[in-house]
Amino acid sequence: MYCRADLSRIVTFVVALFLTACSAGAFAREFRAADTQNEEYPTVQALLYMGSLVAERSGGRHQIKVFHSRQLGEEKETLEQTRAGAIDLNRTNVALIGTMVPAMNVLAMPFLFRSIEHLQKVLDGPIGAEILGSFEPYGFVGLAFYDSGARSIYNSVHPVASMADLKGLRIRVQQSEQMSAMIRALGAEPVELPYGQVLTGLATRLIDGAENNWPSFVTTDHYKHAGFYTLTEHTMSPEVLVMSQKAWSGLSAEDQKVFREAAQRSSRFMREKWRDLEERSRKQAETAGVRIITDIDRKPFEAAMAGIYVKALQDPALAQLIERIRKVE
Ligand code: GTR
């Protein structure tokens, strides 16, 4: 027979064992990842690839289950849930998370990057690493950036060749005040809608157009309802993969390294797929008869959006970040 003292020693021992195992991250876990894009989209493929790396390197202890196509909800809601720790990983566009993490809005600023090469140089270098390292006060951990090309404006009404043609058009934007401000500055009427409602919005004429990169324009079928795509390339807002602070702090230092490295590798894996899809999407739109307006003067667009900078530059940290990004050759 055990006496009370024995029993309490056994309980203490079991609890200590449990806590040690927890802190070593020894328990197998399934991590839930959210992505708004469909299964074939390069960001989703990258998450699946990352999942295979994590499973392999953790000796099968950790798995990533990828919920694509908005299965866990629209981007804004899944981000809130990630911050609260109900979703573990989230691949989002910087414009969305910019409403919570101010430095992310900088990456979505209009005409900030001179080219995709400039953007990649910034994100692959020390500035990118620094930005990824700055998420923790906001409840996230930044793991990697993914490519997203440049965003341009498309519509179903008429070819847009200058700002005057945008006047009064109802253009859908992501749920972000900064994106709304950009479209408003161009003389159009911004309509903030979740990604999943854009196709119906275009089909029912609730909106006249939207703005996005080639793959998003085509893989969502938006191109079937908006036959005019103007190469405004007004922002190159990339994608970012974040983990909830809660899930991250439950990992051992060794497992944190596994996740970080797997995320970084998935970003390189994604880049190849991205280039190919960008090219194919543009061709698919062209073949379907979408009229691409390439001959536009971007200067007036840039000048009209200057107010976005005036606002951002009031914050010394953001001002310094903008200046450093511009200086990257
Ligand atoms: C895409 C991006 C999505 C989402 C979408 C949108 O380019 O990959 O995460 O932000 O744009 O416009 O809502």
Short mmCIF file of C-alpha atoms and ligand atoms in Angstrom, two decimals:
data_model
loop_
_atom_site.label_atom_id
_atom_site.label_comp_id
_atom_site.label_asym_id
_atom_site.label_seq_id
_atom_site.Cartn_x
_atom_site.Cartn_y
_atom_site.Cartn_z
CA MET A 1 0.00 0.00 0.00
CA TYR A 2 1.20 3.56 -0.80
CA CYS A 3 0.96 6.14 1.91
CA ARG A 4 -0.12 9.75 1.17
CA ALA A 5 3.49 10.96 1.09
CA ASP A 6 4.45 8.33 -1.50
CA LEU A 7 1.49 9.24 -3.61
CA SER A 8 2.30 12.92 -3.59
CA ARG A 9 5.94 12.14 -4.52
CA ILE A 10 4.73 10.05 -7.47
CA VAL A 11 2.42 12.84 -8.63
CA THR A 12 5.25 15.38 -8.36
CA PHE A 13 7.52 13.07 -10.37
CA VAL A 14 4.93 12.53 -13.13
CA VAL A 15 4.21 16.27 -13.37
CA ALA A 16 7.96 17.03 -13.56
CA LEU A 17 8.37 14.41 -16.30
CA PHE A 18 5.46 15.95 -18.23
CA LEU A 19 6.88 19.46 -17.94
CA THR A 20 10.34 18.35 -19.04
CA ALA A 21 8.88 16.58 -22.05
CA CYS A 22 6.82 19.66 -22.89
CA SER A 23 9.74 22.04 -22.70
CA ALA A 24 11.84 19.76 -24.87
CA GLY A 25 9.05 19.90 -27.46
CA ALA A 26 9.02 16.13 -27.46
CA PHE A 27 5.31 15.77 -28.14
CA ALA A 28 4.08 15.10 -31.61
CA ARG A 29 1.95 17.93 -32.88
CA GLU A 30 -0.07 18.84 -35.89
CA PHE A 31 0.26 22.52 -36.82
CA ARG A 32 -2.58 24.17 -38.70
CA ALA A 33 -1.58 26.48 -41.55
CA ALA A 34 -3.96 28.86 -43.33
CA ASP A 35 -3.69 30.11 -46.91
CA THR A 36 -6.38 31.90 -48.87
CA GLN A 37 -5.15 30.64 -52.25
CA ASN A 38 -6.13 27.36 -53.93
CA GLU A 39 -4.24 24.08 -53.66
CA GLU A 40 -2.15 24.51 -56.83
CA TYR A 41 -1.06 28.07 -55.99
CA PRO A 42 2.71 28.33 -55.34
CA THR A 43 2.31 29.58 -51.76
CA VAL A 44 0.20 26.53 -50.87
CA GLN A 45 2.67 24.25 -52.63
CA ALA A 46 5.42 25.91 -50.60
CA LEU A 47 3.59 25.21 -47.35
CA LEU A 48 3.10 21.57 -48.32
CA TYR A 49 6.80 21.34 -49.12
CA MET A 50 7.67 22.96 -45.80
CA GLY A 51 5.42 20.41 -44.07
CA SER A 52 7.33 17.54 -45.63
CA LEU A 53 10.64 19.05 -44.49
CA VAL A 54 9.37 19.60 -40.95
CA ALA A 55 8.02 16.04 -40.73
CA GLU A 56 11.30 14.61 -42.02
CA ARG A 57 13.57 16.71 -39.80
CA SER A 58 11.55 16.25 -36.65
CA GLY A 59 11.62 12.49 -37.17
CA GLY A 60 7.87 12.52 -37.82
CA ARG A 61 6.97 14.23 -34.53
CA HIS A 62 5.62 17.40 -36.14
CA GLN A 63 3.25 17.68 -39.07
CA ILE A 64 1.78 20.70 -40.86
CA LYS A 65 -1.78 20.43 -42.07
CA VAL A 66 -2.41 23.00 -44.78
CA PHE A 67 -5.88 24.52 -45.03
CA HIS A 68 -5.92 26.26 -48.40
CA SER A 69 -8.76 27.95 -50.33
CA ARG A 70 -10.03 29.85 -47.28
CA GLN A 71 -11.03 26.65 -45.49
CA LEU A 72 -10.27 28.39 -42.18
CA GLY A 73 -11.83 31.70 -43.25
CA GLU A 74 -10.81 34.87 -45.03
CA GLU A 75 -7.34 36.32 -44.55
CA LYS A 76 -8.31 39.04 -42.06
CA GLU A 77 -10.08 36.58 -39.75
CA THR A 78 -7.42 33.88 -39.99
CA LEU A 79 -4.81 36.48 -39.06
CA GLU A 80 -6.77 37.44 -35.97
CA GLN A 81 -7.02 33.77 -35.06
CA THR A 82 -3.30 33.30 -35.63
CA ARG A 83 -2.53 36.19 -33.33
CA ALA A 84 -4.81 34.60 -30.72
CA GLY A 85 -3.04 31.25 -31.16
CA ALA A 86 -6.03 29.33 -32.60
CA ILE A 87 -4.23 28.93 -35.96
CA ASP A 88 -0.51 28.08 -35.89
CA LEU A 89 0.79 29.27 -39.26
CA ASN A 90 -0.50 31.82 -41.73
CA ARG A 91 0.65 32.72 -45.20
CA THR A 92 -0.68 36.19 -45.81
CA ASN A 93 -0.08 39.20 -47.97
CA VAL A 94 1.84 42.01 -46.24
CA ALA A 95 -0.99 44.47 -46.91
CA LEU A 96 -3.30 42.46 -44.64
CA ILE A 97 -0.89 41.97 -41.75
CA GLY A 98 0.16 45.59 -42.20
CA THR A 99 -2.98 46.57 -40.30
CA MET A 100 -1.39 44.86 -37.26
CA VAL A 101 2.37 45.12 -37.89
CA PRO A 102 3.24 48.64 -39.19
CA ALA A 103 6.52 47.65 -40.91
CA MET A 104 4.50 45.37 -43.18
CA ASN A 105 2.65 48.38 -44.57
CA VAL A 106 5.99 49.75 -45.70
CA LEU A 107 6.49 46.72 -47.95
CA ALA A 108 3.10 47.47 -49.53
CA MET A 109 3.85 51.17 -50.20
CA PRO A 110 3.21 52.34 -53.75
CA PHE A 111 6.15 52.40 -56.16
CA LEU A 112 8.65 51.70 -53.38
CA PHE A 113 10.53 48.95 -55.19
CA ARG A 114 12.13 49.80 -58.52
CA SER A 115 11.92 46.22 -59.75
CA ILE A 116 11.34 42.66 -58.54
CA GLU A 117 15.14 42.33 -58.33
CA HIS A 118 15.24 45.31 -55.96
CA LEU A 119 12.47 43.77 -53.84
CA GLN A 120 14.22 40.40 -53.67
CA LYS A 121 17.51 42.00 -52.76
CA VAL A 122 15.85 43.79 -49.85
CA LEU A 123 13.94 40.75 -48.61
CA ASP A 124 16.83 38.30 -49.02
CA GLY A 125 19.26 40.63 -47.26
CA PRO A 126 19.69 42.07 -43.76
CA ILE A 127 16.61 44.31 -43.99
CA GLY A 128 14.38 41.32 -44.73
CA ALA A 129 15.86 39.36 -41.82
CA GLU A 130 15.41 42.34 -39.53
CA ILE A 131 11.76 42.75 -40.55
CA LEU A 132 11.09 39.04 -39.99
CA GLY A 133 12.63 39.43 -36.56
CA SER A 134 10.34 42.31 -35.61
CA PHE A 135 6.97 40.53 -35.38
CA GLU A 136 7.10 39.27 -31.81
CA PRO A 137 5.57 42.31 -30.03
CA TYR A 138 2.49 41.78 -32.22
CA GLY A 139 1.91 38.11 -31.36
CA PHE A 140 3.58 36.60 -34.43
CA VAL A 141 6.92 35.19 -35.48
CA GLY A 142 8.04 36.00 -39.03
CA LEU A 143 9.41 32.93 -40.83
CA ALA A 144 9.80 33.73 -44.53
CA PHE A 145 8.76 35.93 -47.43
CA TYR A 146 7.26 34.59 -50.64
CA ASP A 147 7.13 36.22 -54.07
CA SER A 148 3.97 37.88 -55.28
CA GLY A 149 5.04 39.91 -58.32
CA ALA A 150 3.52 43.33 -58.93
CA ARG A 151 -0.13 44.26 -58.50
CA SER A 152 -1.99 46.02 -61.31
CA ILE A 153 -5.52 47.34 -61.78
CA TYR A 154 -8.11 45.47 -63.87
CA ASN A 155 -11.71 46.27 -64.66
CA SER A 156 -14.72 45.32 -66.74
CA VAL A 157 -15.78 48.77 -67.93
CA HIS A 158 -13.18 50.23 -70.29
CA PRO A 159 -9.44 50.30 -70.97
CA VAL A 160 -7.66 52.37 -68.32
CA ALA A 161 -4.73 54.22 -69.85
CA SER A 162 -4.51 57.17 -67.48
CA MET A 163 -5.79 58.28 -64.08
CA ALA A 164 -8.72 60.07 -65.72
CA ASP A 165 -10.04 56.68 -66.87
CA LEU A 166 -10.16 55.48 -63.27
CA LYS A 167 -12.47 58.26 -62.12
CA GLY A 168 -15.50 56.85 -60.35
CA LEU A 169 -14.66 53.19 -60.95
CA ARG A 170 -15.43 50.95 -57.98
CA ILE A 171 -12.20 49.06 -57.38
CA ARG A 172 -12.01 46.27 -54.84
CA VAL A 173 -9.04 46.35 -52.48
CA GLN A 174 -7.80 44.12 -49.67
CA GLN A 175 -9.11 44.88 -46.18
CA SER A 176 -6.46 47.50 -45.53
CA GLU A 177 -6.78 51.24 -44.99
CA GLN A 178 -3.51 51.83 -46.84
CA MET A 179 -4.75 49.98 -49.94
CA SER A 180 -8.01 51.95 -49.82
CA ALA A 181 -6.04 55.19 -49.57
CA MET A 182 -3.98 54.28 -52.65
CA ILE A 183 -7.03 53.67 -54.83
CA ARG A 184 -8.81 56.76 -53.48
CA ALA A 185 -5.73 58.85 -54.33
CA LEU A 186 -6.07 57.72 -57.94
CA GLY A 187 -9.63 59.03 -58.17
CA ALA A 188 -11.36 55.65 -58.06
CA GLU A 189 -13.69 54.42 -55.33
CA PRO A 190 -12.10 51.72 -53.14
CA VAL A 191 -14.29 48.85 -51.96
CA GLU A 192 -12.72 46.71 -49.23
CA LEU A 193 -13.79 43.10 -49.73
CA PRO A 194 -12.37 39.73 -48.69
CA TYR A 195 -10.65 37.84 -51.49
CA GLY A 196 -13.36 35.19 -51.63
CA GLN A 197 -16.03 37.74 -52.54
CA VAL A 198 -14.29 39.37 -55.48
CA LEU A 199 -15.43 36.96 -58.18
CA THR A 200 -19.12 37.38 -57.26
CA GLY A 201 -18.55 41.12 -56.90
CA LEU A 202 -17.26 41.31 -60.47
CA ALA A 203 -19.90 38.98 -61.86
CA THR A 204 -22.77 40.93 -60.27
CA ARG A 205 -21.20 44.31 -61.05
CA LEU A 206 -21.11 45.24 -57.38
CA ILE A 207 -17.56 46.29 -58.26
CA ASP A 208 -16.07 47.40 -61.58
CA GLY A 209 -12.65 45.98 -60.98
CA ALA A 210 -9.88 45.06 -58.58
CA GLU A 211 -6.09 44.97 -58.46
CA ASN A 212 -3.80 41.99 -58.20
CA ASN A 213 -0.88 40.08 -59.71
CA TRP A 214 -1.24 37.87 -62.81
CA PRO A 215 -1.63 34.53 -60.99
CA SER A 216 -4.35 35.84 -58.65
CA PHE A 217 -6.17 37.52 -61.55
CA VAL A 218 -6.25 34.26 -63.48
CA THR A 219 -6.47 31.42 -60.92
CA THR A 220 -9.56 33.03 -59.36
CA ASP A 221 -11.29 33.46 -62.76
CA HIS A 222 -11.47 37.23 -62.25
CA TYR A 223 -10.13 37.56 -65.79
CA LYS A 224 -13.35 36.06 -67.14
CA HIS A 225 -15.28 39.08 -65.84
CA ALA A 226 -12.73 41.88 -66.13
CA GLY A 227 -11.34 42.15 -69.64
CA PHE A 228 -9.03 45.16 -69.17
CA TYR A 229 -5.76 44.76 -67.28
CA THR A 230 -3.61 47.89 -66.97
CA LEU A 231 0.02 47.39 -65.99
CA THR A 232 0.02 49.99 -63.21
CA GLU A 233 2.32 47.79 -61.07
CA HIS A 234 1.55 50.22 -58.26
CA THR A 235 2.74 47.92 -55.48
CA MET A 236 4.93 44.82 -55.15
CA SER A 237 3.59 43.79 -51.76
CA PRO A 238 5.07 40.33 -51.11
CA GLU A 239 3.62 37.45 -49.11
CA VAL A 240 4.83 36.56 -45.64
CA LEU A 241 4.63 33.39 -43.58
CA VAL A 242 4.05 33.93 -39.86
CA MET A 243 3.65 31.58 -36.93
CA SER A 244 1.60 32.38 -33.86
CA GLN A 245 3.75 33.38 -30.92
CA LYS A 246 1.87 30.80 -28.88
CA ALA A 247 2.77 27.86 -31.16
CA TRP A 248 6.34 29.11 -31.47
CA SER A 249 6.97 29.31 -27.75
CA GLY A 250 5.75 25.72 -27.38
CA LEU A 251 8.63 24.51 -29.59
CA SER A 252 12.08 23.58 -28.32
CA ALA A 253 14.96 25.73 -29.61
CA GLU A 254 15.95 22.85 -31.84
CA ASP A 255 12.47 22.54 -33.33
CA GLN A 256 12.27 26.30 -33.83
CA LYS A 257 15.37 25.96 -35.99
CA VAL A 258 13.72 23.14 -37.95
CA PHE A 259 10.67 25.34 -38.66
CA ARG A 260 12.70 28.40 -39.57
CA GLU A 261 14.98 26.54 -41.95
CA ALA A 262 12.11 24.66 -43.56
CA ALA A 263 10.27 27.96 -44.11
CA GLN A 264 13.33 29.55 -45.70
CA ARG A 265 13.82 26.58 -47.99
CA SER A 266 10.15 26.63 -48.98
CA SER A 267 10.58 30.26 -50.01
CA ARG A 268 13.34 29.34 -52.48
CA PHE A 269 11.28 26.37 -53.71
CA MET A 270 8.35 28.72 -54.30
CA ARG A 271 10.32 31.23 -56.36
CA GLU A 272 10.78 28.86 -59.29
CA LYS A 273 7.12 27.91 -59.33
CA TRP A 274 6.13 31.55 -59.13
CA ARG A 275 8.01 32.70 -62.22
CA ASP A 276 6.50 29.92 -64.26
CA LEU A 277 2.94 30.60 -63.10
CA GLU A 278 3.25 34.34 -63.65
CA GLU A 279 4.22 33.74 -67.24
CA ARG A 280 1.51 31.13 -67.83
CA SER A 281 -1.19 33.28 -66.23
CA ARG A 282 -0.43 36.27 -68.41
CA LYS A 283 -0.56 34.06 -71.51
CA GLN A 284 -3.83 32.49 -70.39
CA ALA A 285 -5.42 35.94 -69.93
CA GLU A 286 -4.14 37.09 -73.30
CA THR A 287 -5.44 33.98 -75.04
CA ALA A 288 -8.84 34.52 -73.43
CA GLY A 289 -8.97 37.99 -74.98
CA VAL A 290 -8.05 40.17 -72.01
CA ARG A 291 -6.76 43.48 -73.28
CA ILE A 292 -3.49 44.38 -71.60
CA ILE A 293 -2.73 48.09 -71.42
CA THR A 294 1.03 48.39 -71.16
CA ASP A 295 1.60 51.86 -72.50
CA ILE A 296 0.92 54.03 -69.47
CA ASP A 297 2.78 56.84 -67.82
CA ARG A 298 3.19 55.82 -64.17
CA LYS A 299 4.53 59.21 -63.06
CA PRO A 300 1.09 60.81 -62.40
CA PHE A 301 0.02 57.66 -60.49
CA GLU A 302 3.09 57.94 -58.33
CA ALA A 303 2.58 61.66 -57.73
CA ALA A 304 -1.08 61.15 -56.79
CA MET A 305 -0.11 58.58 -54.17
CA ALA A 306 2.52 60.79 -52.51
CA GLY A 307 0.21 61.36 -49.53
CA ILE A 308 0.74 57.74 -48.45
CA TYR A 309 4.41 58.60 -47.91
CA VAL A 310 3.65 61.85 -46.09
CA LYS A 311 1.69 59.81 -43.54
CA ALA A 312 4.26 56.99 -43.18
CA LEU A 313 7.19 59.40 -42.88
CA GLN A 314 5.69 60.88 -39.71
CA ASP A 315 6.79 57.71 -37.92
CA PRO A 316 10.62 57.88 -37.54
CA ALA A 317 11.05 54.08 -37.55
CA LEU A 318 9.05 53.70 -40.76
CA ALA A 319 10.79 56.69 -42.34
CA GLN A 320 14.17 55.12 -41.64
CA LEU A 321 13.05 51.78 -43.08
CA ILE A 322 11.78 53.44 -46.27
CA GLU A 323 15.06 55.29 -46.67
CA ARG A 324 17.14 52.14 -46.17
CA ILE A 325 15.03 50.19 -48.67
CA ARG A 326 15.43 52.91 -51.28
CA LYS A 327 19.20 52.89 -50.84
CA VAL A 328 19.55 49.19 -51.64
CA GLU A 329 21.14 48.98 -55.07
C1 GTR B 1 -3.15 37.82 -53.43
C2 GTR B 1 -2.53 37.28 -52.15
C3 GTR B 1 -3.60 36.85 -51.17
C4 GTR B 1 -4.65 37.93 -50.97
C5 GTR B 1 -5.14 38.45 -52.29
C6 GTR B 1 -6.16 39.57 -52.16
O1 GTR B 1 -2.18 38.29 -54.31
O2 GTR B 1 -1.75 36.16 -52.47
O3 GTR B 1 -3.01 36.47 -49.96
O4 GTR B 1 -4.15 38.97 -50.17
O5 GTR B 1 -4.07 38.87 -53.11
O6 GTR B 1 -6.13 40.46 -52.98
O7 GTR B 1 -6.98 39.51 -51.24
#
